[in-house]
PDB file of N, CA and C in Angstrom:
ATOM      1  N   MET A 211     126.646 103.399  99.967  1.00 65.00           N
ATOM      2  CA  MET A 211     127.127 102.968 101.262  1.00 65.00           C
ATOM      3  C   MET A 211     127.273 104.155 102.217  1.00 65.00           C
ATOM      4  N   VAL A 212     127.711 105.276 101.686  1.00 68.00           N
ATOM      5  CA  VAL A 212     127.919 106.450 102.527  1.00 68.00           C
ATOM      6  C   VAL A 212     126.580 106.967 103.056  1.00 68.00           C
ATOM      7  N   TYR A 213     125.540 106.954 102.209  1.00 70.00           N
ATOM      8  CA  TYR A 213     124.236 107.446 102.640  1.00 70.00           C
ATOM      9  C   TYR A 213     123.657 106.585 103.756  1.00 70.00           C
ATOM     10  N   GLU A 214     123.856 105.274 103.661  1.00 74.00           N
ATOM     11  CA  GLU A 214     123.357 104.394 104.710  1.00 74.00           C
ATOM     12  C   GLU A 214     124.067 104.660 106.032  1.00 74.00           C
ATOM     13  N   LEU A 215     125.370 104.901 105.973  1.00 70.00           N
ATOM     14  CA  LEU A 215     126.116 105.208 107.190  1.00 70.00           C
ATOM     15  C   LEU A 215     125.641 106.515 107.812  1.00 70.00           C
ATOM     16  N   ILE A 216     125.349 107.488 106.964  1.00 72.00           N
ATOM     17  CA  ILE A 216     124.858 108.756 107.476  1.00 72.00           C
ATOM     18  C   ILE A 216     123.510 108.558 108.164  1.00 72.00           C
ATOM     19  N   LEU A 217     122.622 107.810 107.515  1.00 74.00           N
ATOM     20  CA  LEU A 217     121.292 107.590 108.089  1.00 74.00           C
ATOM     21  C   LEU A 217     121.338 106.755 109.357  1.00 74.00           C
ATOM     22  N   LEU A 218     122.195 105.750 109.392  1.00 79.00           N
ATOM     23  CA  LEU A 218     122.214 104.825 110.522  1.00 79.00           C
ATOM     24  C   LEU A 218     123.089 105.271 111.682  1.00 79.00           C
ATOM     25  N   VAL A 219     124.077 106.113 111.422  1.00 81.00           N
ATOM     26  CA  VAL A 219     125.018 106.481 112.484  1.00 81.00           C
ATOM     27  C   VAL A 219     124.990 107.983 112.775  1.00 81.00           C
ATOM     28  N   ALA A 220     125.237 108.783 111.769  1.00 81.00           N
ATOM     29  CA  ALA A 220     125.427 110.214 112.005  1.00 81.00           C
ATOM     30  C   ALA A 220     124.149 110.915 112.453  1.00 81.00           C
ATOM     31  N   LEU A 221     123.025 110.642 111.810  1.00 80.00           N
ATOM     32  CA  LEU A 221     121.793 111.333 112.189  1.00 80.00           C
ATOM     33  C   LEU A 221     121.325 110.985 113.599  1.00 80.00           C
ATOM     34  N   PRO A 222     121.314 109.707 113.995  1.00 84.00           N
ATOM     35  CA  PRO A 222     120.939 109.431 115.393  1.00 84.00           C
ATOM     36  C   PRO A 222     121.891 110.050 116.403  1.00 84.00           C
ATOM     37  N   LEU A 223     123.184 110.047 116.103  1.00 86.00           N
ATOM     38  CA  LEU A 223     124.148 110.669 117.016  1.00 86.00           C
ATOM     39  C   LEU A 223     123.920 112.173 117.106  1.00 86.00           C
ATOM     40  N   ALA A 224     123.627 112.803 115.985  1.00 86.00           N
ATOM     41  CA  ALA A 224     123.354 114.238 115.994  1.00 86.00           C
ATOM     42  C   ALA A 224     122.079 114.534 116.786  1.00 86.00           C
ATOM     43  N   ALA A 225     121.059 113.699 116.629  1.00 84.00           N
ATOM     44  CA  ALA A 225     119.818 113.898 117.368  1.00 84.00           C
ATOM     45  C   ALA A 225     120.047 113.733 118.871  1.00 84.00           C
ATOM     46  N   LEU A 226     120.808 112.726 119.267  1.00 86.00           N
ATOM     47  CA  LEU A 226     121.119 112.537 120.680  1.00 86.00           C
ATOM     48  C   LEU A 226     121.908 113.711 121.238  1.00 86.00           C
ATOM     49  N   PHE A 227     122.849 114.226 120.464  1.00 87.00           N
ATOM     50  CA  PHE A 227     123.629 115.377 120.893  1.00 87.00           C
ATOM     51  C   PHE A 227     122.727 116.592 121.098  1.00 87.00           C
ATOM     52  N   LEU A 228     121.797 116.826 120.163  1.00 83.00           N
ATOM     53  CA  LEU A 228     120.906 117.971 120.292  1.00 83.00           C
ATOM     54  C   LEU A 228     119.982 117.833 121.503  1.00 83.00           C
ATOM     55  N   VAL A 229     119.465 116.647 121.745  1.00 81.00           N
ATOM     56  CA  VAL A 229     118.623 116.428 122.919  1.00 81.00           C
ATOM     57  C   VAL A 229     119.426 116.649 124.191  1.00 81.00           C
ATOM     58  N   TRP A 230     120.656 116.159 124.220  1.00 82.00           N
ATOM     59  CA  TRP A 230     121.518 116.344 125.393  1.00 82.00           C
ATOM     60  C   TRP A 230     121.778 117.829 125.636  1.00 82.00           C
ATOM     61  N   ARG A 231     122.071 118.594 124.568  1.00 83.00           N
ATOM     62  CA  ARG A 231     122.341 120.023 124.714  1.00 83.00           C
ATOM     63  C   ARG A 231     121.118 120.768 125.244  1.00 83.00           C
ATOM     64  N   VAL A 232     119.944 120.385 124.763  1.00 79.00           N
ATOM     65  CA  VAL A 232     118.715 121.039 125.215  1.00 79.00           C
ATOM     66  C   VAL A 232     118.470 120.730 126.687  1.00 79.00           C
ATOM     67  N   LYS A 233     118.706 119.482 127.099  1.00 77.00           N
ATOM     68  CA  LYS A 233     118.508 119.104 128.495  1.00 77.00           C
ATOM     69  C   LYS A 233     119.498 119.842 129.402  1.00 77.00           C
ATOM     70  N   VAL A 234     120.733 120.023 128.942  1.00 80.00           N
ATOM     71  CA  VAL A 234     121.745 120.732 129.732  1.00 80.00           C
ATOM     72  C   VAL A 234     121.323 122.181 129.962  1.00 80.00           C
ATOM     73  N   GLN A 235     120.668 122.769 128.990  1.00 79.00           N
ATOM     74  CA  GLN A 235     120.235 124.161 129.107  1.00 79.00           C
ATOM     75  C   GLN A 235     118.993 124.312 129.976  1.00 79.00           C
ATOM     76  N   GLY A 236     118.430 123.215 130.451  1.00 76.00           N
ATOM     77  CA  GLY A 236     117.324 123.284 131.384  1.00 76.00           C
ATOM     78  C   GLY A 236     115.944 123.102 130.791  1.00 76.00           C
ATOM     79  N   PHE A 237     115.845 122.675 129.554  1.00 71.00           N
ATOM     80  CA  PHE A 237     114.538 122.463 128.933  1.00 71.00           C
ATOM     81  C   PHE A 237     113.917 121.186 129.481  1.00 71.00           C
ATOM     82  N   SER A 238     112.625 121.230 129.745  1.00 68.00           N
ATOM     83  CA  SER A 238     111.903 120.057 130.231  1.00 68.00           C
ATOM     84  C   SER A 238     110.915 119.610 129.170  1.00 68.00           C
ATOM     85  N   PHE A 239     111.053 118.364 128.707  1.00 65.00           N
ATOM     86  CA  PHE A 239     110.176 117.860 127.662  1.00 65.00           C
ATOM     87  C   PHE A 239     108.752 117.643 128.156  1.00 65.00           C
ATOM     88  N   SER A 240     108.557 117.507 129.444  1.00 65.00           N
ATOM     89  CA  SER A 240     107.216 117.271 129.976  1.00 65.00           C
ATOM     90  C   SER A 240     106.566 118.549 130.500  1.00 65.00           C
ATOM     91  N   ALA A 241     107.162 119.695 130.269  1.00 63.00           N
ATOM     92  CA  ALA A 241     106.614 120.938 130.801  1.00 63.00           C
ATOM     93  C   ALA A 241     105.266 121.286 130.186  1.00 63.00           C
ATOM     94  N   GLY A 242     105.024 120.869 128.961  1.00 62.00           N
ATOM     95  CA  GLY A 242     103.771 121.204 128.293  1.00 62.00           C
ATOM     96  C   GLY A 242     102.631 120.258 128.611  1.00 62.00           C
ATOM     97  N   LEU A 243     102.903 119.178 129.317  1.00 57.00           N
ATOM     98  CA  LEU A 243     101.846 118.224 129.628  1.00 57.00           C
ATOM     99  C   LEU A 243     100.963 118.750 130.750  1.00 57.00           C
ATOM    100  N   ARG A 244      99.678 118.524 130.612  1.00 58.00           N
ATOM    101  CA  ARG A 244      98.751 118.918 131.668  1.00 58.00           C
ATOM    102  C   ARG A 244      98.895 117.950 132.835  1.00 58.00           C
ATOM    103  N   GLY A 245      98.579 118.418 134.008  1.00 60.00           N
ATOM    104  CA  GLY A 245      98.644 117.557 135.176  1.00 60.00           C
ATOM    105  C   GLY A 245      97.662 116.398 135.058  1.00 60.00           C
ATOM    106  N   GLY A 246      98.098 115.215 135.362  1.00 57.00           N
ATOM    107  CA  GLY A 246      97.257 114.038 135.309  1.00 57.00           C
ATOM    108  C   GLY A 246      97.126 113.415 133.943  1.00 57.00           C
ATOM    109  N   MET A 247      97.799 113.944 132.943  1.00 56.00           N
ATOM    110  CA  MET A 247      97.724 113.379 131.587  1.00 56.00           C
ATOM    111  C   MET A 247      98.702 112.225 131.460  1.00 56.00           C
ATOM    112  N   GLU A 248      98.210 111.097 131.010  1.00 65.00           N
ATOM    113  CA  GLU A 248      99.068 109.935 130.848  1.00 65.00           C
ATOM    114  C   GLU A 248      99.647 109.913 129.437  1.00 65.00           C
ATOM    115  N   PRO A 249     100.958 109.736 129.310  1.00 63.00           N
ATOM    116  CA  PRO A 249     101.562 109.684 127.975  1.00 63.00           C
ATOM    117  C   PRO A 249     101.004 108.550 127.114  1.00 63.00           C
ATOM    118  N   LEU A 250     100.608 107.439 127.717  1.00 68.00           N
ATOM    119  CA  LEU A 250     100.048 106.338 126.933  1.00 68.00           C
ATOM    120  C   LEU A 250      98.706 106.703 126.324  1.00 68.00           C
ATOM    121  N   ALA A 251      98.004 107.644 126.922  1.00 71.00           N
ATOM    122  CA  ALA A 251      96.715 108.066 126.379  1.00 71.00           C
ATOM    123  C   ALA A 251      96.882 108.717 125.013  1.00 71.00           C
ATOM    124  N   VAL A 252      98.023 109.339 124.779  1.00 67.00           N
ATOM    125  CA  VAL A 252      98.281 109.966 123.484  1.00 67.00           C
ATOM    126  C   VAL A 252      98.367 108.904 122.399  1.00 67.00           C
ATOM    127  N   PHE A 253      99.059 107.798 122.690  1.00 73.00           N
ATOM    128  CA  PHE A 253      99.283 106.773 121.686  1.00 73.00           C
ATOM    129  C   PHE A 253      98.071 105.875 121.454  1.00 73.00           C
ATOM    130  N   THR A 254      97.075 105.954 122.297  1.00 78.00           N
ATOM    131  CA  THR A 254      95.871 105.164 122.105  1.00 78.00           C
ATOM    132  C   THR A 254      94.696 106.028 121.682  1.00 78.00           C
ATOM    133  N   SER A 255      94.953 107.291 121.356  1.00 80.00           N
ATOM    134  CA  SER A 255      93.876 108.188 120.964  1.00 80.00           C
ATOM    135  C   SER A 255      93.466 107.932 119.511  1.00 80.00           C
ATOM    136  N   LEU A 256      92.265 108.361 119.160  1.00 84.00           N
ATOM    137  CA  LEU A 256      91.740 108.163 117.817  1.00 84.00           C
ATOM    138  C   LEU A 256      92.569 108.883 116.743  1.00 84.00           C
ATOM    139  N   PRO A 257      92.963 110.149 116.919  1.00 84.00           N
ATOM    140  CA  PRO A 257      93.777 110.803 115.882  1.00 84.00           C
ATOM    141  C   PRO A 257      95.106 110.091 115.637  1.00 84.00           C
ATOM    142  N   TYR A 258      95.735 109.612 116.695  1.00 83.00           N
ATOM    143  CA  TYR A 258      96.997 108.889 116.530  1.00 83.00           C
ATOM    144  C   TYR A 258      96.785 107.591 115.747  1.00 83.00           C
ATOM    145  N   THR A 259      95.730 106.860 116.082  1.00 88.00           N
ATOM    146  CA  THR A 259      95.441 105.607 115.397  1.00 88.00           C
ATOM    147  C   THR A 259      95.134 105.845 113.927  1.00 88.00           C
ATOM    148  N   VAL A 260      94.349 106.873 113.625  1.00 90.00           N
ATOM    149  CA  VAL A 260      94.029 107.195 112.232  1.00 90.00           C
ATOM    150  C   VAL A 260      95.286 107.565 111.460  1.00 90.00           C
ATOM    151  N   CYS A 261      96.149 108.343 112.065  1.00 88.00           N
ATOM    152  CA  CYS A 261      97.395 108.751 111.407  1.00 88.00           C
ATOM    153  C   CYS A 261      98.287 107.546 111.134  1.00 88.00           C
ATOM    154  N   VAL A 262      98.410 106.655 112.097  1.00 89.00           N
ATOM    155  CA  VAL A 262      99.249 105.467 111.918  1.00 89.00           C
ATOM    156  C   VAL A 262      98.685 104.577 110.820  1.00 89.00           C
ATOM    157  N   LEU A 263      97.378 104.364 110.816  1.00 90.00           N
ATOM    158  CA  LEU A 263      96.766 103.533 109.772  1.00 90.00           C
ATOM    159  C   LEU A 263      96.928 104.157 108.393  1.00 90.00           C
ATOM    160  N   PHE A 264      96.796 105.485 108.308  1.00 93.00           N
ATOM    161  CA  PHE A 264      96.998 106.163 107.034  1.00 93.00           C
ATOM    162  C   PHE A 264      98.426 105.988 106.533  1.00 93.00           C
ATOM    163  N   LEU A 265      99.402 106.182 107.420  1.00 91.00           N
ATOM    164  CA  LEU A 265     100.799 106.043 107.010  1.00 91.00           C
ATOM    165  C   LEU A 265     101.142 104.613 106.637  1.00 91.00           C
ATOM    166  N   MET A 266     100.562 103.646 107.330  1.00 91.00           N
ATOM    167  CA  MET A 266     100.789 102.245 106.970  1.00 91.00           C
ATOM    168  C   MET A 266     100.195 101.942 105.596  1.00 91.00           C
ATOM    169  N   GLY A 267      98.984 102.409 105.347  1.00 90.00           N
ATOM    170  CA  GLY A 267      98.358 102.206 104.051  1.00 90.00           C
ATOM    171  C   GLY A 267      99.127 102.888 102.937  1.00 90.00           C
ATOM    172  N   LEU A 268      99.591 104.105 103.183  1.00 89.00           N
ATOM    173  CA  LEU A 268     100.378 104.826 102.187  1.00 89.00           C
ATOM    174  C   LEU A 268     101.683 104.096 101.880  1.00 89.00           C
ATOM    175  N   THR A 269     102.311 103.554 102.905  1.00 89.00           N
ATOM    176  CA  THR A 269     103.547 102.807 102.708  1.00 89.00           C
ATOM    177  C   THR A 269     103.319 101.578 101.848  1.00 89.00           C
ATOM    178  N   VAL A 270     102.274 100.830 102.141  1.00 88.00           N
ATOM    179  CA  VAL A 270     101.971  99.632 101.354  1.00 88.00           C
ATOM    180  C   VAL A 270     101.637 100.020  99.915  1.00 88.00           C
ATOM    181  N   TYR A 271     100.832 101.072  99.746  1.00 87.00           N
ATOM    182  CA  TYR A 271     100.461 101.518  98.409  1.00 87.00           C
ATOM    183  C   TYR A 271     101.690 101.936  97.604  1.00 87.00           C
ATOM    184  N   LEU A 272     102.549 102.747  98.208  1.00 87.00           N
ATOM    185  CA  LEU A 272     103.740 103.217  97.487  1.00 87.00           C
ATOM    186  C   LEU A 272     104.709 102.062  97.211  1.00 87.00           C
ATOM    187  N   TYR A 273     104.752 101.069  98.084  1.00 84.00           N
ATOM    188  CA  TYR A 273     105.617  99.922  97.864  1.00 84.00           C
ATOM    189  C   TYR A 273     105.125  99.112  96.664  1.00 84.00           C
ATOM    190  N   ARG A 274     103.809  98.950  96.549  1.00 87.00           N
ATOM    191  CA  ARG A 274     103.260  98.149  95.443  1.00 87.00           C
ATOM    192  C   ARG A 274     103.274  98.918  94.121  1.00 87.00           C
ATOM    193  N   VAL A 275     103.037 100.222  94.159  1.00 83.00           N
ATOM    194  CA  VAL A 275     102.994 101.013  92.934  1.00 83.00           C
ATOM    195  C   VAL A 275     104.396 101.347  92.444  1.00 83.00           C
ATOM    196  N   GLY A 276     105.257 101.731  93.374  1.00 63.00           N
ATOM    197  CA  GLY A 276     106.602 102.176  93.002  1.00 63.00           C
ATOM    198  C   GLY A 276     107.513 101.095  92.889  1.00 63.00           C
TER     199      GLY A 276
END
């Protein structure tokens, strides 16, 4: 029960805190993007699709084997 609480509550809160601290210090998450690059283009690219399909297949395989 404790591990589930850590995964569901503490880790997301810690991640949000770290993102907030980085933003306060002036870091820009979009600074590395080239001008005119659409963020949706990243998620529809071939490498992203191949990676997602591989991870989905691995998940199904490990679920059936393990």
